[in-house]
Amino acid sequence: MGPMAKTSTTTQGLRAAIERSGYYPALVAEAVEAAVGGEPIRSYLVHQETTFDQNEVRRHVTVLVLTDNRFIVSHTDEQAADSTSPTPYATTSTESVKLGRISSVVVSRVVANPESYAPGTLPREVVLTIGWGAVSRIDLEPAACGDPNCEADHGYTGSSTADDLSLRVSEAGDGPETVRQALAFAQAVSEATADLDR
């Protein structure tokens, strides 16, 4: 099945996770393999998402791969037949980002009953957001001062947030193992980017 299948236990685990997703595994694996090249894989996450678009069910799979030098993102979507294609088709894309370009790794955890939370308890949901400057979101709102009677124009205030990738996994929808893998992948990316600053 190509060089990706023979290089390491981690690589074999990635291939198995892609095959388990059941979502065009040969297509997804080939795209990821081409992007990874011969680099050893440090960590990975495979996430399949099913969405409903009017009367159609569409699937989407995201594969995240961390190597020693790069963060690789692969997206594959299926499309119904349309005016451009008489048969259903899939599109797959990969993006390779140098680790030094990653500017933020945000992990949001949702836990049930926080008053009785015990360290090590699996969150109910995890949202992983990784930014490297390709896409930013700007939120603006009118600025105000502390005087409630002030009618002056104070301009706008806001924030800019790196929002290149946001991936949500939940225990109910994806299973506890996927939540664990998302946390492990987030930690691996955080550690890899921190190593660059040393």
PDB file of C-alpha atoms in Angstrom:
ATOM      1  CA  MET A   1       0.000   0.000   0.000  1.00  0.00           C
ATOM      2  CA  GLY A   2       2.887   2.378  -0.573  1.00  0.00           C
ATOM      3  CA  PRO A   3       5.690   3.690   1.605  1.00  0.00           C
ATOM      4  CA  MET A   4       3.381   5.184   4.216  1.00  0.00           C
ATOM      5  CA  ALA A   5       2.269   1.724   5.301  1.00  0.00           C
ATOM      6  CA  LYS A   6       5.766   0.448   6.045  1.00  0.00           C
ATOM      7  CA  THR A   7       7.678   3.212   7.799  1.00  0.00           C
ATOM      8  CA  SER A   8       6.632   2.997  11.461  1.00  0.00           C
ATOM      9  CA  THR A   9       4.062   1.904  14.013  1.00  0.00           C
ATOM     10  CA  THR A  10       2.663   5.454  14.125  1.00  0.00           C
ATOM     11  CA  THR A  11       2.337   5.499  10.350  1.00  0.00           C
ATOM     12  CA  GLN A  12       0.595   2.129  10.398  1.00  0.00           C
ATOM     13  CA  GLY A  13      -1.760   3.476  13.086  1.00  0.00           C
ATOM     14  CA  LEU A  14      -2.594   6.438  10.857  1.00  0.00           C
ATOM     15  CA  ARG A  15      -3.323   4.158   7.914  1.00  0.00           C
ATOM     16  CA  ALA A  16      -5.533   1.964  10.124  1.00  0.00           C
ATOM     17  CA  ALA A  17      -7.411   5.040  11.440  1.00  0.00           C
ATOM     18  CA  ILE A  18      -8.037   6.238   7.877  1.00  0.00           C
ATOM     19  CA  GLU A  19      -9.317   2.781   6.907  1.00  0.00           C
ATOM     20  CA  ARG A  20     -11.530   2.614  10.037  1.00  0.00           C
ATOM     21  CA  SER A  21     -13.161   5.896   9.059  1.00  0.00           C
ATOM     22  CA  GLY A  22     -14.473   4.013   6.024  1.00  0.00           C
ATOM     23  CA  TYR A  23     -14.484   7.212   4.009  1.00  0.00           C
ATOM     24  CA  TYR A  24     -12.737   6.620   0.685  1.00  0.00           C
ATOM     25  CA  PRO A  25      -9.670   5.283   2.519  1.00  0.00           C
ATOM     26  CA  ALA A  26      -7.531   4.763  -0.601  1.00  0.00           C
ATOM     27  CA  LEU A  27      -8.115   8.356  -1.772  1.00  0.00           C
ATOM     28  CA  VAL A  28      -7.572   9.895   1.681  1.00  0.00           C
ATOM     29  CA  ALA A  29      -4.471   7.790   2.422  1.00  0.00           C
ATOM     30  CA  GLU A  30      -2.891   8.625  -0.944  1.00  0.00           C
ATOM     31  CA  ALA A  31      -3.404  12.376  -0.427  1.00  0.00           C
ATOM     32  CA  VAL A  32      -1.984  12.250   3.103  1.00  0.00           C
ATOM     33  CA  GLU A  33       0.915  10.030   2.029  1.00  0.00           C
ATOM     34  CA  ALA A  34       1.868  12.446  -0.739  1.00  0.00           C
ATOM     35  CA  ALA A  35       1.844  15.389   1.692  1.00  0.00           C
ATOM     36  CA  VAL A  36       3.827  13.584   4.414  1.00  0.00           C
ATOM     37  CA  GLY A  37       6.453  12.276   1.996  1.00  0.00           C
ATOM     38  CA  GLY A  38       9.177  10.359   3.785  1.00  0.00           C
ATOM     39  CA  GLU A  39       8.985  12.232   7.096  1.00  0.00           C
ATOM     40  CA  PRO A  40       8.347  10.252  10.282  1.00  0.00           C
ATOM     41  CA  ILE A  41       4.942  10.909  11.839  1.00  0.00           C
ATOM     42  CA  ARG A  42       4.923  12.151  15.446  1.00  0.00           C
ATOM     43  CA  SER A  43       1.163  12.317  15.970  1.00  0.00           C
ATOM     44  CA  TYR A  44      -2.090  12.245  13.995  1.00  0.00           C
ATOM     45  CA  LEU A  45      -5.836  12.669  14.293  1.00  0.00           C
ATOM     46  CA  VAL A  46      -8.515  11.382  11.907  1.00  0.00           C
ATOM     47  CA  HIS A  47     -11.990  12.902  12.271  1.00  0.00           C
ATOM     48  CA  GLN A  48     -15.047  12.103  10.178  1.00  0.00           C
ATOM     49  CA  GLU A  49     -18.038  14.429  10.217  1.00  0.00           C
ATOM     50  CA  THR A  50     -21.436  13.791   8.661  1.00  0.00           C
ATOM     51  CA  THR A  51     -23.599  16.776   7.752  1.00  0.00           C
ATOM     52  CA  PHE A  52     -27.081  17.121   6.339  1.00  0.00           C
ATOM     53  CA  ASP A  53     -27.554  19.497   3.394  1.00  0.00           C
ATOM     54  CA  GLN A  54     -31.255  19.782   2.571  1.00  0.00           C
ATOM     55  CA  ASN A  55     -32.169  16.220   1.535  1.00  0.00           C
ATOM     56  CA  GLU A  56     -28.593  15.008   1.165  1.00  0.00           C
ATOM     57  CA  VAL A  57     -26.170  13.437   3.609  1.00  0.00           C
ATOM     58  CA  ARG A  58     -22.586  14.584   3.091  1.00  0.00           C
ATOM     59  CA  ARG A  59     -19.463  13.266   4.688  1.00  0.00           C
ATOM     60  CA  HIS A  60     -16.257  15.102   5.413  1.00  0.00           C
ATOM     61  CA  VAL A  61     -13.028  13.705   6.808  1.00  0.00           C
ATOM     62  CA  THR A  62     -10.186  15.732   8.264  1.00  0.00           C
ATOM     63  CA  VAL A  63      -6.759  14.177   8.799  1.00  0.00           C
ATOM     64  CA  LEU A  64      -4.197  16.091  10.874  1.00  0.00           C
ATOM     65  CA  VAL A  65      -0.586  14.934  10.876  1.00  0.00           C
ATOM     66  CA  LEU A  66       2.374  16.242  12.850  1.00  0.00           C
ATOM     67  CA  THR A  67       5.904  15.520  11.654  1.00  0.00           C
ATOM     68  CA  ASP A  68       9.180  16.850  13.045  1.00  0.00           C
ATOM     69  CA  ASN A  69       9.014  19.876  10.742  1.00  0.00           C
ATOM     70  CA  ARG A  70       5.435  20.302   9.546  1.00  0.00           C
ATOM     71  CA  PHE A  71       1.759  20.308  10.427  1.00  0.00           C
ATOM     72  CA  ILE A  72      -0.306  18.748   7.628  1.00  0.00           C
ATOM     73  CA  VAL A  73      -4.051  19.222   7.190  1.00  0.00           C
ATOM     74  CA  SER A  74      -6.058  17.103   4.768  1.00  0.00           C
ATOM     75  CA  HIS A  75      -9.753  17.619   4.015  1.00  0.00           C
ATOM     76  CA  THR A  76     -11.875  15.327   1.862  1.00  0.00           C
ATOM     77  CA  ASP A  77     -15.511  16.043   0.957  1.00  0.00           C
ATOM     78  CA  GLU A  78     -17.997  14.157  -1.127  1.00  0.00           C
ATOM     79  CA  GLN A  79     -20.266  15.958  -3.564  1.00  0.00           C
ATOM     80  CA  ALA A  80     -23.443  14.866  -5.294  1.00  0.00           C
ATOM     81  CA  ALA A  81     -23.724  14.922  -9.068  1.00  0.00           C
ATOM     82  CA  ASP A  82     -24.241  18.455 -10.321  1.00  0.00           C
ATOM     83  CA  SER A  83     -23.970  20.566 -13.448  1.00  0.00           C
ATOM     84  CA  THR A  84     -20.185  20.084 -13.542  1.00  0.00           C
ATOM     85  CA  SER A  85     -20.227  16.307 -13.056  1.00  0.00           C
ATOM     86  CA  PRO A  86     -22.890  13.755 -14.011  1.00  0.00           C
ATOM     87  CA  THR A  87     -21.680  11.409 -11.243  1.00  0.00           C
ATOM     88  CA  PRO A  88     -20.975  11.920  -7.536  1.00  0.00           C
ATOM     89  CA  TYR A  89     -17.387  12.941  -6.798  1.00  0.00           C
ATOM     90  CA  ALA A  90     -15.007  13.720  -3.971  1.00  0.00           C
ATOM     91  CA  THR A  91     -12.546  16.561  -3.507  1.00  0.00           C
ATOM     92  CA  THR A  92      -9.467  16.240  -1.364  1.00  0.00           C
ATOM     93  CA  SER A  93      -6.963  18.912  -0.424  1.00  0.00           C
ATOM     94  CA  THR A  94      -3.860  19.022   1.727  1.00  0.00           C
ATOM     95  CA  GLU A  95      -2.016  21.920   3.286  1.00  0.00           C
ATOM     96  CA  SER A  96       1.473  21.701   4.708  1.00  0.00           C
ATOM     97  CA  VAL A  97       2.477  24.274   7.314  1.00  0.00           C
ATOM     98  CA  LYS A  98       5.976  24.700   8.737  1.00  0.00           C
ATOM     99  CA  LEU A  99       5.855  24.318  12.513  1.00  0.00           C
ATOM    100  CA  GLY A 100       7.466  27.724  12.959  1.00  0.00           C
ATOM    101  CA  ARG A 101       4.423  29.372  11.345  1.00  0.00           C
ATOM    102  CA  ILE A 102       1.974  28.048  13.938  1.00  0.00           C
ATOM    103  CA  SER A 103       1.082  31.022  16.099  1.00  0.00           C
ATOM    104  CA  SER A 104      -1.540  29.517  18.392  1.00  0.00           C
ATOM    105  CA  VAL A 105      -2.897  26.216  19.630  1.00  0.00           C
ATOM    106  CA  VAL A 106      -6.170  26.595  21.520  1.00  0.00           C
ATOM    107  CA  VAL A 107      -7.823  23.686  23.306  1.00  0.00           C
ATOM    108  CA  SER A 108     -11.312  24.282  24.697  1.00  0.00           C
ATOM    109  CA  ARG A 109     -12.693  21.573  26.971  1.00  0.00           C
ATOM    110  CA  VAL A 110     -16.298  21.095  28.009  1.00  0.00           C
ATOM    111  CA  VAL A 111     -16.702  19.126  31.230  1.00  0.00           C
ATOM    112  CA  ALA A 112     -19.871  17.982  32.951  1.00  0.00           C
ATOM    113  CA  ASN A 113     -20.385  18.683  36.659  1.00  0.00           C
ATOM    114  CA  PRO A 114     -17.285  20.863  37.086  1.00  0.00           C
ATOM    115  CA  GLU A 115     -17.779  21.022  40.852  1.00  0.00           C
ATOM    116  CA  SER A 116     -16.902  17.337  41.097  1.00  0.00           C
ATOM    117  CA  TYR A 117     -14.233  17.301  38.373  1.00  0.00           C
ATOM    118  CA  ALA A 118     -11.324  14.940  39.059  1.00  0.00           C
ATOM    119  CA  PRO A 119      -8.000  15.375  37.229  1.00  0.00           C
ATOM    120  CA  GLY A 120      -7.741  12.989  34.310  1.00  0.00           C
ATOM    121  CA  THR A 121     -11.494  12.865  33.672  1.00  0.00           C
ATOM    122  CA  LEU A 122     -12.223  12.920  29.964  1.00  0.00           C
ATOM    123  CA  PRO A 123     -13.984  16.098  28.778  1.00  0.00           C
ATOM    124  CA  ARG A 124     -17.415  15.732  27.218  1.00  0.00           C
ATOM    125  CA  GLU A 125     -16.244  17.787  24.239  1.00  0.00           C
ATOM    126  CA  VAL A 126     -12.981  19.226  22.903  1.00  0.00           C
ATOM    127  CA  VAL A 127     -12.541  22.017  20.356  1.00  0.00           C
ATOM    128  CA  LEU A 128      -9.049  22.276  18.880  1.00  0.00           C
ATOM    129  CA  THR A 129      -8.192  25.525  17.093  1.00  0.00           C
ATOM    130  CA  ILE A 130      -4.817  25.953  15.408  1.00  0.00           C
ATOM    131  CA  GLY A 131      -3.750  29.203  13.783  1.00  0.00           C
ATOM    132  CA  TRP A 132      -0.878  29.896  11.419  1.00  0.00           C
ATOM    133  CA  GLY A 133      -1.937  33.169   9.855  1.00  0.00           C
ATOM    134  CA  ALA A 134      -3.634  32.042   6.669  1.00  0.00           C
ATOM    135  CA  VAL A 135      -7.135  32.907   7.968  1.00  0.00           C
ATOM    136  CA  SER A 136      -7.981  35.466  10.633  1.00  0.00           C
ATOM    137  CA  ARG A 137     -11.310  36.520  12.053  1.00  0.00           C
ATOM    138  CA  ILE A 138     -11.854  40.121  13.149  1.00  0.00           C
ATOM    139  CA  ASP A 139     -14.603  40.916  15.650  1.00  0.00           C
ATOM    140  CA  LEU A 140     -15.438  44.627  15.942  1.00  0.00           C
ATOM    141  CA  GLU A 141     -17.860  46.514  18.154  1.00  0.00           C
ATOM    142  CA  PRO A 142     -18.443  50.190  18.892  1.00  0.00           C
ATOM    143  CA  ALA A 143     -16.079  51.478  21.577  1.00  0.00           C
ATOM    144  CA  ALA A 144     -17.534  53.241  24.595  1.00  0.00           C
ATOM    145  CA  CYS A 145     -16.303  55.119  27.618  1.00  0.00           C
ATOM    146  CA  GLY A 146     -17.376  54.850  31.247  1.00  0.00           C
ATOM    147  CA  ASP A 147     -19.694  57.877  31.093  1.00  0.00           C
ATOM    148  CA  PRO A 148     -23.288  56.689  30.505  1.00  0.00           C
ATOM    149  CA  ASN A 149     -24.291  60.155  29.229  1.00  0.00           C
ATOM    150  CA  CYS A 150     -21.433  60.449  26.705  1.00  0.00           C
ATOM    151  CA  GLU A 151     -22.586  60.711  23.099  1.00  0.00           C
ATOM    152  CA  ALA A 152     -19.153  61.032  21.497  1.00  0.00           C
ATOM    153  CA  ASP A 153     -18.006  58.663  18.794  1.00  0.00           C
ATOM    154  CA  HIS A 154     -15.230  56.563  20.313  1.00  0.00           C
ATOM    155  CA  GLY A 155     -14.555  54.548  17.176  1.00  0.00           C
ATOM    156  CA  TYR A 156     -14.399  50.774  17.287  1.00  0.00           C
ATOM    157  CA  THR A 157     -12.647  48.182  19.375  1.00  0.00           C
ATOM    158  CA  GLY A 158     -12.133  44.571  18.532  1.00  0.00           C
ATOM    159  CA  SER A 159      -9.903  41.589  18.315  1.00  0.00           C
ATOM    160  CA  SER A 160      -8.250  39.555  15.619  1.00  0.00           C
ATOM    161  CA  THR A 161      -8.183  35.797  16.079  1.00  0.00           C
ATOM    162  CA  ALA A 162      -6.198  33.235  14.100  1.00  0.00           C
ATOM    163  CA  ASP A 163      -8.784  30.745  12.919  1.00  0.00           C
ATOM    164  CA  ASP A 164      -7.168  28.543  10.296  1.00  0.00           C
ATOM    165  CA  LEU A 165      -8.451  25.247  11.660  1.00  0.00           C
ATOM    166  CA  SER A 166     -11.156  24.528  14.191  1.00  0.00           C
ATOM    167  CA  LEU A 167     -12.110  20.934  14.906  1.00  0.00           C
ATOM    168  CA  ARG A 168     -14.763  19.805  17.400  1.00  0.00           C
ATOM    169  CA  VAL A 169     -14.953  16.270  18.789  1.00  0.00           C
ATOM    170  CA  SER A 170     -17.372  14.995  21.377  1.00  0.00           C
ATOM    171  CA  GLU A 171     -17.669  11.868  23.449  1.00  0.00           C
ATOM    172  CA  ALA A 172     -21.315  11.416  22.428  1.00  0.00           C
ATOM    173  CA  GLY A 173     -20.758  11.896  18.685  1.00  0.00           C
ATOM    174  CA  ASP A 174     -17.229  10.594  18.121  1.00  0.00           C
ATOM    175  CA  GLY A 175     -16.543   8.343  21.079  1.00  0.00           C
ATOM    176  CA  PRO A 176     -14.153   8.666  24.012  1.00  0.00           C
ATOM    177  CA  GLU A 177     -11.137   7.381  22.060  1.00  0.00           C
ATOM    178  CA  THR A 178     -11.417  10.208  19.512  1.00  0.00           C
ATOM    179  CA  VAL A 179     -11.605  12.747  22.357  1.00  0.00           C
ATOM    180  CA  ARG A 180      -8.437  11.222  23.868  1.00  0.00           C
ATOM    181  CA  GLN A 181      -6.699  11.333  20.490  1.00  0.00           C
ATOM    182  CA  ALA A 182      -7.687  14.988  19.994  1.00  0.00           C
ATOM    183  CA  LEU A 183      -6.195  15.900  23.385  1.00  0.00           C
ATOM    184  CA  ALA A 184      -3.016  13.908  22.664  1.00  0.00           C
ATOM    185  CA  PHE A 185      -2.649  15.528  19.234  1.00  0.00           C
ATOM    186  CA  ALA A 186      -3.168  19.015  20.691  1.00  0.00           C
ATOM    187  CA  GLN A 187      -0.509  18.345  23.313  1.00  0.00           C
ATOM    188  CA  ALA A 188       1.921  17.046  20.679  1.00  0.00           C
ATOM    189  CA  VAL A 189       1.453  20.176  18.528  1.00  0.00           C
ATOM    190  CA  SER A 190       1.841  22.447  21.567  1.00  0.00           C
ATOM    191  CA  GLU A 191       5.042  20.672  22.591  1.00  0.00           C
ATOM    192  CA  ALA A 192       6.435  20.719  19.042  1.00  0.00           C
ATOM    193  CA  THR A 193       5.873  24.463  18.687  1.00  0.00           C
ATOM    194  CA  ALA A 194       7.291  25.124  22.185  1.00  0.00           C
ATOM    195  CA  ASP A 195      10.436  23.163  21.259  1.00  0.00           C
ATOM    196  CA  LEU A 196      11.076  25.669  18.475  1.00  0.00           C
ATOM    197  CA  ASP A 197      11.318  28.510  20.998  1.00  0.00           C
ATOM    198  CA  ARG A 198      14.010  26.828  23.070  1.00  0.00           C
TER     199      ARG A 198
END
